[in-house]
C-alpha cells in the first residue's frame, strides 16, 4: 500500500490548468483527432465513441482552476445550483422520518438495529444501525456507509466489514440500502440490480437516480443527527464503487458531512466515456458545466480522502483519479494555507474492492477528522465476523409488504402527478391558443414556445455544417448509397431507392424515411411493410443512425438496454441519443435535398418498434415531414414496471415534466398527419384500442381543436407477436 498527500500537487496543479496550456491541449487533440478520423471511419463500431470523447474534451477544454478563494466561492455556488437543477431539485420541506426499529442483534461491544426511515412521503429506506455499547463518551462520531454494486447491498460481507470495523473503533454507523437495491429492489429477493432500464425510469420525470441517492443520503444524515448517541457535528461518509460515487456526491453537496472517503470510484467524467457505468452514477449533462475534480472540490477542506486501486478499470484508475484529485487539492489550497493537507490520495495495490487495507486507511482518516486523534495513517482493523445476510434484513424472506414503494412505483406516481398537473396548465393553454389559430402562421406561432421547450429538453440542436455528401450506386444498381457528415467528424450512411426509377417518373416523388434502430439499413428494405410502401409508389430512404446498425458499439448492450453505453455517454454530454437521432434524420433530409436539388412535398417518416418515438420527435421538430407513422411502438413513458423492449436512448431527462408524454409529442405534429399502427406499453406489452386511445387523448384533442380529426389515425395491434412487420 502507498499513498500520495495532496499538498505536493498544489503548485503544479495551478500550472497544469492554465488557460494557455488548455488551448494547446485542445488544439493538439483536434489535430490528432483529424488524423484519426480516416482510421475511425474504417472501424464503424468505434466511430460514435471517438465522437463523444471529442465532444466531451471540447466542452471542458477551457477549464481552469480558480485563482482565488473568492472566485472559488462564486464557482462553488454556481456548481451547487447546477447540480441541484440537474438532479431535479430537492423538496423544500422534508417529510417526517418516522424511524421504526424492526429488531436488533446484540453483539460484543455493539448492537445492530434493523431500521426503516421515510425519506420521501411513503418511500421507506431499509437500513442497519451499528451502535457502539462499550464507549464512555456521551456522544460519538458517526459514519454513513453506502454500498456499491455488491449484490447483497447493505447485507454483503464486503459492506458489513467496514461497518463492523468502524463500530468496534467507537463510531456510530448507519448502513442504508439505495433505492432499487437490496431490500428496496423491484422484487422481494436480494441481489437485484437497480441500473440500466430500471434506474432509467427516473429520467423522464427529471429525477435521475444519482440525485435521488444524494437526497436520500441527506435524509440519512438527518437521522444520524437525531440520534442521542451521535455528535451531529462529526459525521462522515464512505462507500466503494457505486457507493463511492454516492459518497462523493453526498459529501460534496451536504456540508454537514465532515469527512468524505470515496473508494474505487473516482476518475473523471471524460474517462467514464470509455466504460459502462451504472445509471446511479450518471449526472445528466454534467460535462456541460463541470468536471469531477470540481465536484470533489466541494468537499475539499472537510477531510477528503480518495482511495484508488492499482488494478481497477480505466475510469477509476490511479492516473484518471489523479486528474480530479489535483483539481480538488488546488481548491483546498485556496481555502486556507494548510487546506491541501485536507485532501489525500491513497493508492492500494489491489483490484476493484473495499478490502482490508482500504478499510484500514479509511479508519485512520475518519479517526483524524472526526475524533481529532492520530495522524490519519491506517489503523489496524479489529476482528470482524459478518452476519448472515438474512439476519440483517428488515423484511426477511418475502415478508416485505406488497404495497412497498419500489423505484418503478415511485416513478409511476411522480409521472402520473406530473401529467395531471400538465392537464391543468400547459396542455390547457396550448389547446386554448390553438383553438384561436386559423392560419398556418398562427398555428406555428401558437406551438413555437412548446417546440422551443422541446428542443431545450433535448439539449438543443447543433449548427448545420457542410455535409460532405458522397453518393454511389449499390453493387446491384438498384439503390443509392449516401454517406455524409451529420456533424463534423461524424459520418453516417443512408440507403435509398434510386430517384430516377422509370416507373416513378410520371408521378410526383413521394419520400418515405424508414427508421428501425434495431436493425441495419440494408435489412429495412426486407421488411414486408416497407415493401408495401414501395409498391404504393413511395421512394424509400433508410438512414443508419449514429450508434445503430453498422455504427453500433459491439459492447453496447447492458441488461435490458440494447444501447446502454452510447445512451449513457450521451447523457453525460447533455445530448440524449433521441436528440442526436433526430438531428441525423434532419441531416438525412438535407442530404436528399442536396442530391435532388429540392425536397418533394410529400415526406413520410415511418418508425418501427422502438423507433416510433424517434419518428414522432423528428416530425414534431421538422415541418418538412408531412406524415408521421409508428408501428407497434411505445405509447407512453409512464409505467409501474421496468422498461422492456425499449431503447435507453429514447429517455430524455425531464421530458415528462418539461414537454409531456409521447401523446404530447404526437400532438405537436398537428395539423400534419399522424398514423399510429399498434402500440405497446413501457414493459413491451401490446395494448388494445382503448388503452391506445387513452395514451393519445391529448393528441386527439389537439387534432380536433385544429378541426383536422381525420389527419390522426389510431389503430390497434397490427402484428402478431413474433411476426415480421
Coordinates of N, CA, C and O in Angstrom, one line a residue, residues 236-392:
X236 N -19.3 11.4 9.0 CA -18.5 11.1 7.8 C -19.3 10.2 6.8 O -20.4 9.7 7.2
X237 N -18.8 10.0 5.6 CA -19.5 9.1 4.7 C -18.4 8.3 3.9 O -17.3 8.9 3.6
X238 N -18.7 7.1 3.6 CA -17.8 6.3 2.8 C -18.5 5.2 2.0 O -19.6 4.8 2.4
X239 N -18.0 4.8 0.9 CA -18.5 3.7 0.1 C -17.5 3.4 -1.0 O -16.6 4.2 -1.3
X240 N -17.8 2.3 -1.7 CA -16.9 1.9 -2.8 C -17.7 1.7 -4.0 O -18.9 1.4 -4.0
X241 N -17.0 1.9 -5.2 CA -17.6 1.7 -6.5 C -18.8 2.6 -6.6 O -18.7 3.8 -6.4
X242 N -20.0 2.1 -6.9 CA -21.2 3.0 -7.0 C -21.4 3.7 -5.6 O -21.9 4.8 -5.6
X243 N -21.1 3.0 -4.5 CA -21.1 3.7 -3.2 C -20.1 4.8 -3.1 O -20.3 5.7 -2.3
X244 N -19.0 4.6 -3.7 CA -18.0 5.7 -3.7 C -18.5 7.0 -4.4 O -18.3 8.1 -4.0
X245 N -19.2 6.7 -5.5 CA -19.9 7.9 -6.2 C -20.9 8.5 -5.3 O -21.0 9.7 -5.2
X246 N -21.7 7.7 -4.6 CA -22.7 8.3 -3.7 C -22.0 9.1 -2.6 O -22.4 10.2 -2.2
X247 N -20.8 8.6 -2.1 CA -20.1 9.3 -1.1 C -19.6 10.6 -1.6 O -19.7 11.6 -0.9
X248 N -19.1 10.6 -2.8 CA -18.5 11.8 -3.4 C -19.6 12.9 -3.5 O -19.5 14.0 -3.1
X249 N -20.8 12.5 -4.1 CA -21.8 13.5 -4.4 C -22.5 14.0 -3.1 O -22.7 15.2 -2.9
X250 N -22.9 13.0 -2.2 CA -23.5 13.4 -0.9 C -22.5 14.2 -0.1 O -22.9 15.3 0.5
X251 N -21.3 13.8 -0.1 CA -20.2 14.5 0.7 C -20.0 15.9 0.2 O -19.7 16.8 0.9
X252 N -20.0 16.0 -1.1 CA -19.8 17.3 -1.8 C -20.9 18.3 -1.5 O -20.8 19.4 -1.2
X253 N -22.2 17.7 -1.6 CA -23.3 18.6 -1.6 C -23.8 18.9 -0.1 O -24.3 20.0 0.1
X254 N -23.7 18.0 0.8 CA -24.1 18.1 2.2 C -23.0 18.5 3.0 O -22.1 17.7 3.4
X255 N -22.9 19.8 3.4 CA -21.8 20.4 4.1 C -21.8 20.0 5.6 O -20.9 20.3 6.3
X256 N -22.8 19.2 6.0 CA -22.8 18.7 7.4 C -21.8 17.5 7.5 O -21.4 17.2 8.6
X257 N -21.5 16.9 6.4 CA -20.6 15.8 6.4 C -19.1 16.3 6.4 O -18.7 17.0 5.5
X258 N -18.4 15.9 7.5 CA -17.1 16.5 7.7 C -15.9 15.6 7.3 O -14.8 16.1 7.3
X259 N -16.2 14.4 6.8 CA -15.2 13.5 6.3 C -15.7 12.7 5.2 O -16.8 12.0 5.4
X260 N -15.1 12.7 4.0 CA -15.6 12.1 2.8 C -14.6 11.1 2.3 O -13.5 11.6 1.9
X261 N -14.9 9.8 2.2 CA -13.9 8.8 1.7 C -14.5 8.0 0.6 O -15.1 6.9 0.8
X262 N -14.5 8.5 -0.7 CA -14.9 7.6 -1.8 C -13.8 6.6 -2.2 O -12.6 7.0 -2.3
X263 N -14.1 5.4 -2.4 CA -13.2 4.3 -2.6 C -13.4 3.6 -4.0 O -14.6 3.3 -4.3
X264 N -12.4 3.4 -4.8 CA -12.5 2.8 -6.0 C -13.7 3.3 -6.9 O -14.5 2.6 -7.4
X265 N -13.7 4.6 -7.0 CA -14.9 5.3 -7.7 C -14.5 6.5 -8.4 O -15.2 7.0 -9.3
X266 N -13.4 7.1 -8.0 CA -13.0 8.4 -8.6 C -12.1 8.3 -9.8 O -11.1 7.5 -9.8
X267 N -12.5 8.9 -10.9 CA -11.7 9.1 -12.1 C -12.0 10.5 -12.6 O -11.7 11.5 -11.9
X268 N -12.5 10.6 -13.7 CA -13.1 11.9 -14.2 C -14.1 11.6 -15.2 O -14.2 10.5 -15.8
X269 N -15.0 12.5 -15.5 CA -16.1 12.3 -16.4 C -15.7 11.8 -17.8 O -16.4 11.0 -18.4
X270 N -14.6 12.4 -18.3 CA -14.3 12.0 -19.6 C -13.8 10.6 -19.7 O -14.0 9.9 -20.7
X271 N -13.2 10.1 -18.6 CA -12.8 8.7 -18.5 C -14.0 7.8 -18.5 O -13.9 6.6 -19.0
X272 N -15.1 8.3 -18.0 CA -16.4 7.4 -18.0 C -16.9 7.1 -19.4 O -17.6 6.2 -19.6
X273 N -16.4 7.9 -20.4 CA -16.9 7.7 -21.8 C -16.1 6.6 -22.4 O -16.3 6.4 -23.6
X274 N -15.4 5.8 -21.7 CA -14.7 4.7 -22.2 C -15.2 3.4 -21.5 O -14.6 2.3 -21.7
X275 N -16.3 3.5 -20.8 CA -16.7 2.4 -20.0 C -18.2 2.4 -19.8 O -18.9 3.3 -20.2
X276 N -18.7 1.3 -19.1 CA -20.1 1.3 -18.7 C -20.2 1.6 -17.2 O -19.5 0.9 -16.4
X277 N -21.0 2.6 -16.9 CA -21.2 2.9 -15.5 C -22.7 2.6 -15.2 O -23.5 2.6 -16.1
X278 N -23.0 2.5 -13.9 CA -24.4 2.3 -13.6 C -25.2 3.6 -13.7 O -24.6 4.7 -13.6
X279 N -26.5 3.5 -14.0 CA -27.3 4.7 -14.1 C -27.3 5.6 -12.8 O -27.5 6.8 -12.9
X280 N -27.0 4.9 -11.7 CA -27.0 5.7 -10.4 C -25.7 6.6 -10.4 O -25.7 7.5 -9.5
X281 N -24.8 6.4 -11.3 CA -23.6 7.2 -11.3 C -23.6 8.3 -12.3 O -22.7 9.1 -12.3
X282 N -24.7 8.4 -13.1 CA -24.7 9.4 -14.2 C -25.4 10.7 -13.7 O -26.5 10.7 -13.1
X283 N -24.7 11.8 -13.9 CA -25.3 13.1 -13.7 C -25.5 13.7 -15.1 O -24.6 14.2 -15.7
X284 N -26.8 13.7 -15.5 CA -27.0 14.1 -16.9 C -26.6 15.5 -17.2 O -26.8 16.5 -16.5
X285 N -25.8 15.7 -18.3 CA -25.4 17.0 -18.7 C -24.2 17.6 -17.9 O -23.8 18.7 -18.1
X286 N -23.6 16.8 -17.0 CA -22.6 17.3 -16.1 C -21.4 17.9 -16.9 O -20.8 18.9 -16.5
X287 N -21.0 17.2 -18.0 CA -19.9 17.7 -18.8 C -20.1 19.1 -19.5 O -19.2 19.7 -19.9
X288 N -21.4 19.5 -19.4 CA -21.7 20.9 -19.9 C -21.2 22.0 -19.0 O -21.0 23.1 -19.4
X289 N -21.1 21.6 -17.7 CA -20.8 22.7 -16.7 C -19.7 22.3 -15.7 O -19.3 23.2 -15.0
X290 N -19.1 21.1 -15.7 CA -18.1 20.8 -14.8 C -17.4 19.6 -15.1 O -17.7 18.8 -16.1
X291 N -16.3 19.3 -14.3 CA -15.6 18.0 -14.3 C -15.6 17.5 -12.9 O -15.9 18.2 -11.9
X292 N -15.2 16.2 -12.7 CA -15.3 15.6 -11.4 C -14.4 16.2 -10.4 O -14.8 16.3 -9.2
X293 N -13.3 16.8 -10.8 CA -12.4 17.4 -9.8 C -13.1 18.6 -9.1 O -12.8 18.8 -7.9
X294 N -13.9 19.3 -9.8 CA -14.6 20.4 -9.2 C -15.7 19.9 -8.2 O -15.9 20.6 -7.1
X295 N -16.3 18.8 -8.5 CA -17.3 18.2 -7.5 C -16.5 17.8 -6.3 O -17.0 18.1 -5.2
X296 N -15.4 17.1 -6.5 CA -14.6 16.8 -5.3 C -14.2 18.0 -4.5 O -14.1 18.0 -3.3
X297 N -13.9 19.1 -5.3 CA -13.6 20.4 -4.6 C -14.6 20.9 -3.7 O -14.3 21.7 -2.7
X298 N -15.9 20.6 -3.9 CA -16.9 21.0 -3.0 C -16.7 20.4 -1.6 O -17.2 21.0 -0.6
X299 N -16.0 19.3 -1.5 CA -15.7 18.6 -0.2 C -14.3 18.9 0.3 O -14.0 18.5 1.4
X300 N -13.5 19.6 -0.5 CA -12.2 20.0 -0.1 C -12.2 20.8 1.1 O -13.0 21.7 1.3
X301 N -11.3 20.5 2.1 CA -11.3 21.3 3.3 C -12.1 20.6 4.4 O -12.2 21.1 5.5
X302 N -12.8 19.5 4.1 CA -13.6 18.8 5.1 C -13.1 17.4 5.2 O -13.9 16.5 5.6
X303 N -11.9 17.1 5.0 CA -11.4 15.8 5.2 C -11.7 14.9 4.1 O -12.5 13.9 4.2
X304 N -11.1 15.1 2.9 CA -11.4 14.3 1.7 C -10.3 13.3 1.4 O -9.1 13.8 1.2
X305 N -10.6 12.0 1.4 CA -9.6 11.0 1.0 C -10.1 10.2 -0.1 O -11.2 9.6 0.0
X306 N -9.4 10.2 -1.2 CA -9.8 9.4 -2.4 C -8.9 8.1 -2.4 O -7.7 8.2 -2.3
X307 N -9.5 6.9 -2.4 CA -8.7 5.7 -2.4 C -8.9 5.1 -3.8 O -10.0 4.9 -4.3
X308 N -7.7 4.8 -4.4 CA -7.7 4.2 -5.8 C -7.0 2.8 -5.7 O -6.1 2.6 -4.9
X309 N -7.4 1.9 -6.6 CA -6.7 0.6 -6.7 C -5.9 0.5 -7.9 O -6.3 1.0 -9.0
X310 N -4.7 0.0 -7.8 CA -3.8 -0.1 -9.0 C -4.3 -0.9 -10.1 O -3.9 -0.8 -11.3
X311 N -5.2 -1.9 -9.8 CA -5.7 -2.8 -10.9 C -7.2 -2.6 -11.2 O -7.9 -3.5 -11.7
X312 N -7.6 -1.3 -11.0 CA -9.0 -1.0 -11.3 C -9.2 -0.7 -12.7 O -8.3 -0.6 -13.5
X313 N -10.5 -0.6 -13.1 CA -10.8 -0.3 -14.5 C -10.3 1.1 -14.9 O -10.1 1.9 -14.0
X314 N -10.2 1.4 -16.2 CA -9.7 2.6 -16.6 C -10.4 3.8 -16.0 O -9.7 4.8 -15.6
X315 N -11.7 3.8 -16.0 CA -12.4 5.0 -15.5 C -12.1 5.3 -14.0 O -12.3 6.5 -13.6
X316 N -11.7 4.3 -13.3 CA -11.4 4.5 -11.8 C -9.9 4.4 -11.6 O -9.5 4.2 -10.4
X317 N -9.1 4.4 -12.6 CA -7.7 4.1 -12.5 C -7.0 5.2 -11.7 O -7.4 6.3 -11.6
X318 N -5.8 4.9 -11.3 CA -5.0 5.8 -10.5 C -4.7 7.1 -11.3 O -4.9 8.2 -10.8
X319 N -4.3 6.9 -12.6 CA -4.0 8.1 -13.4 C -5.2 9.0 -13.6 O -5.0 10.2 -13.6
X320 N -6.3 8.4 -13.9 CA -7.5 9.2 -14.1 C -8.0 9.9 -12.8 O -8.4 11.0 -12.8
X321 N -7.8 9.2 -11.7 CA -8.2 9.8 -10.4 C -7.3 11.0 -10.1 O -7.7 12.0 -9.5
X322 N -6.0 10.8 -10.5 CA -5.0 11.9 -10.2 C -5.5 13.3 -10.8 O -5.2 14.3 -10.2
X323 N -6.1 13.2 -11.9 CA -6.5 14.4 -12.6 C -7.5 15.2 -11.7 O -7.4 16.4 -11.5
X324 N -8.5 14.4 -11.2 CA -9.5 15.0 -10.3 C -9.0 15.4 -9.0 O -9.3 16.4 -8.4
X325 N -8.1 14.6 -8.4 CA -7.5 14.9 -7.1 C -6.7 16.1 -7.2 O -6.7 17.0 -6.3
X326 N -6.0 16.3 -8.3 CA -5.2 17.5 -8.4 C -6.1 18.8 -8.4 O -5.7 19.8 -7.7
X327 N -7.2 18.8 -9.0 CA -8.1 19.9 -9.0 C -8.6 20.1 -7.6 O -8.7 21.3 -7.1
X328 N -9.1 19.1 -6.9 CA -9.6 19.2 -5.6 C -8.5 19.7 -4.6 O -8.8 20.6 -3.7
X329 N -7.3 19.3 -4.8 CA -6.1 19.8 -4.0 C -5.9 21.3 -4.2 O -5.6 22.0 -3.2
X330 N -6.0 21.7 -5.5 CA -5.8 23.1 -5.7 C -6.8 24.0 -5.1 O -6.6 25.0 -4.5
X331 N -8.1 23.5 -5.1 CA -9.2 24.2 -4.4 C -9.0 24.2 -2.9 O -9.1 25.3 -2.3
X332 N -8.6 23.1 -2.4 CA -8.3 23.1 -0.9 C -7.2 24.0 -0.5 O -7.3 24.7 0.6
X333 N -6.2 24.2 -1.4 CA -5.2 25.1 -1.1 C -5.6 26.6 -1.0 O -5.0 27.4 -0.4
X334 N -6.7 26.9 -1.7 CA -7.2 28.3 -1.7 C -8.0 28.5 -0.4 O -8.2 29.7 0.0
X335 N -8.5 27.5 0.3 CA -9.4 27.7 1.4 C -8.6 28.2 2.6 O -9.1 29.0 3.4
X336 N -7.4 27.6 2.8 CA -6.5 28.1 3.9 C -5.1 27.6 3.6 O -4.9 26.7 2.7
X337 N -4.1 28.1 4.3 CA -2.7 27.8 4.0 C -2.4 26.3 4.1 O -1.6 25.8 3.4
X338 N -3.2 25.6 5.0 CA -2.9 24.2 5.2 C -4.1 23.3 4.5 O -4.2 22.2 4.8
X339 N -4.8 24.0 3.7 CA -6.0 23.3 3.2 C -5.7 22.1 2.4 O -6.4 21.1 2.4
X340 N -4.6 22.1 1.6 CA -4.3 21.0 0.8 C -4.0 19.7 1.6 O -4.2 18.6 1.0
X341 N -3.7 19.8 2.8 CA -3.5 18.6 3.7 C -4.8 18.0 4.0 O -4.8 16.9 4.5
X342 N -5.9 18.6 3.7 CA -7.2 18.0 4.0 C -7.6 17.1 2.8 O -8.7 16.5 2.9
X343 N -6.8 17.0 1.8 CA -7.1 16.1 0.6 C -6.0 15.1 0.6 O -4.8 15.5 0.6
X344 N -6.3 13.9 0.5 CA -5.3 12.8 0.4 C -5.7 11.8 -0.7 O -6.9 11.5 -0.8
X345 N -4.7 11.3 -1.4 CA -5.0 10.3 -2.4 C -4.2 9.1 -1.9 O -3.0 9.0 -1.9
X346 N -5.0 8.0 -1.6 CA -4.4 6.8 -1.1 C -4.5 5.8 -2.2 O -5.6 5.6 -2.8
X347 N -3.4 5.1 -2.5 CA -3.3 4.1 -3.6 C -3.0 2.8 -3.0 O -2.0 2.6 -2.3
X348 N -3.8 1.8 -3.3 CA -3.6 0.4 -2.8 C -3.3 -0.5 -3.9 O -4.0 -0.5 -5.0
X349 N -2.4 -1.4 -3.7 CA -2.1 -2.4 -4.7 C -3.2 -3.5 -4.6 O -3.2 -4.3 -3.8
X350 N -4.2 -3.4 -5.6 CA -5.4 -4.2 -5.4 C -6.2 -4.1 -6.7 O -6.1 -3.1 -7.4
X351 N -7.1 -5.0 -6.9 CA -8.2 -4.8 -7.9 C -9.3 -4.0 -7.3 O -9.2 -3.6 -6.1
X352 N -10.4 -3.8 -8.0 CA -11.5 -3.1 -7.6 C -12.1 -3.7 -6.3 O -12.5 -4.9 -6.4
X353 N -12.2 -3.0 -5.2 CA -12.7 -3.6 -4.0 C -12.9 -2.6 -2.9 O -12.7 -1.4 -3.1
X354 N -13.2 -3.1 -1.7 CA -13.1 -2.3 -0.5 C -12.5 -3.3 0.6 O -13.2 -3.7 1.5
X355 N -11.3 -3.6 0.4 CA -10.6 -4.7 1.1 C -10.1 -4.1 2.4 O -10.2 -2.9 2.8
X356 N -9.4 -5.0 3.2 CA -8.9 -4.6 4.5 C -7.9 -3.5 4.5 O -8.0 -2.5 5.3
X357 N -6.9 -3.4 3.6 CA -6.0 -2.3 3.5 C -6.8 -1.0 3.3 O -6.4 0.1 3.8
X358 N -7.8 -1.0 2.4 CA -8.6 0.2 2.1 C -9.4 0.6 3.3 O -9.5 1.8 3.6
X359 N -9.9 -0.4 4.0 CA -10.7 -0.1 5.2 C -9.8 0.5 6.3 O -10.2 1.5 7.0
X360 N -8.6 -0.1 6.5 CA -7.7 0.5 7.5 C -7.3 1.9 7.2 O -7.1 2.7 8.1
X361 N -7.1 2.2 5.9 CA -6.7 3.6 5.6 C -7.9 4.5 5.9 O -7.7 5.6 6.4
X362 N -9.1 4.0 5.6 CA -10.3 4.8 6.0 C -10.5 5.0 7.5 O -10.8 6.1 7.9
X363 N -10.2 4.0 8.3 CA -10.3 4.1 9.7 C -9.4 5.2 10.2 O -9.8 6.0 11.1
X364 N -8.2 5.2 9.7 CA -7.2 6.3 10.2 C -7.7 7.7 9.8 O -7.5 8.6 10.6
X365 N -8.2 7.8 8.6 CA -8.6 9.1 8.1 C -9.9 9.6 8.9 O -10.0 10.8 9.3
X366 N -10.8 8.7 9.1 CA -12.0 9.1 9.9 C -11.7 9.4 11.3 O -12.2 10.4 11.9
X367 N -10.7 8.7 11.9 CA -10.3 8.9 13.3 C -9.7 10.3 13.4 O -10.0 11.1 14.4
X368 N -8.9 10.7 12.4 CA -8.2 12.0 12.5 C -9.3 13.1 12.3 O -9.3 14.1 13.1
X369 N -10.2 13.0 11.4 CA -11.1 14.1 11.0 C -12.4 14.1 11.8 O -13.0 15.2 11.9
X370 N -12.8 13.0 12.4 CA -14.0 13.0 13.2 C -13.7 12.9 14.7 O -14.6 13.3 15.5
X371 N -12.6 12.4 15.1 CA -12.2 12.3 16.5 C -11.1 13.3 16.9 O -10.9 13.5 18.1
X372 N -10.4 13.8 15.9 CA -9.2 14.6 16.2 C -8.1 13.9 16.8 O -7.3 14.4 17.5
X373 N -8.0 12.6 16.5 CA -7.0 11.7 17.0 C -6.1 11.1 15.9 O -6.6 10.8 14.8
X374 N -4.8 10.9 16.2 CA -3.9 10.3 15.3 C -3.4 11.2 14.2 O -3.6 12.4 14.2
X375 N -2.8 10.6 13.2 CA -2.2 11.3 12.1 C -2.9 11.1 10.8 O -2.5 11.7 9.8
X376 N -3.9 10.3 10.8 CA -4.5 9.9 9.5 C -4.0 8.7 8.9 O -4.5 8.3 7.8
X377 N -2.9 8.1 9.5 CA -2.4 6.9 8.9 C -3.3 5.7 9.2 O -4.1 5.8 10.1
X378 N -3.1 4.6 8.5 CA -4.0 3.5 8.7 C -4.1 3.0 10.1 O -3.1 3.0 10.8
X379 N -5.2 2.5 10.5 CA -5.4 1.9 11.8 C -5.8 0.4 11.6 O -6.6 0.1 10.8
X380 N -5.1 -0.5 12.4 CA -5.4 -1.9 12.2 C -6.9 -2.2 12.5 O -7.5 -1.7 13.4
X381 N -7.4 -3.1 11.7 CA -8.8 -3.5 11.8 C -9.0 -4.5 12.9 O -8.3 -5.5 13.1
X382 N -10.1 -4.2 13.7 CA -10.4 -5.2 14.7 C -10.9 -6.5 14.1 O -11.2 -6.6 12.9
X383 N -11.1 -7.5 14.9 CA -11.6 -8.8 14.4 C -13.0 -8.6 13.9 O -13.8 -8.0 14.6
X384 N -13.3 -9.2 12.7 CA -14.6 -9.0 12.1 C -15.3 -10.3 11.8 O -14.6 -11.2 11.3
X385 N -16.6 -10.4 12.1 CA -17.3 -11.6 11.7 C -18.7 -11.1 11.1 O -19.6 -10.8 11.9
X386 N -18.8 -11.1 9.8 CA -20.0 -10.6 9.2 C -21.2 -11.5 9.5 O -21.0 -12.7 9.8
X387 N -22.4 -11.0 9.5 CA -23.6 -11.7 9.7 C -24.1 -12.4 8.5 O -23.7 -12.0 7.4
X388 N -24.9 -13.4 8.7 CA -25.6 -14.0 7.5 C -26.6 -12.9 7.0 O -27.3 -12.3 7.8
X389 N -26.6 -12.7 5.7 CA -27.5 -11.6 5.1 C -28.9 -11.6 5.6 O -29.5 -10.6 6.0
X390 N -29.5 -12.8 5.7 CA -30.9 -12.9 6.1 C -31.1 -12.3 7.5 O -32.2 -11.8 7.9
X391 N -30.1 -12.4 8.4 CA -30.2 -12.0 9.8 C -30.3 -10.5 9.9 O -30.9 -9.9 10.8
X392 N -29.8 -9.7 8.9 CA -29.8 -8.3 8.9 C -31.1 -7.7 8.2 O -31.3 -6.5 8.3

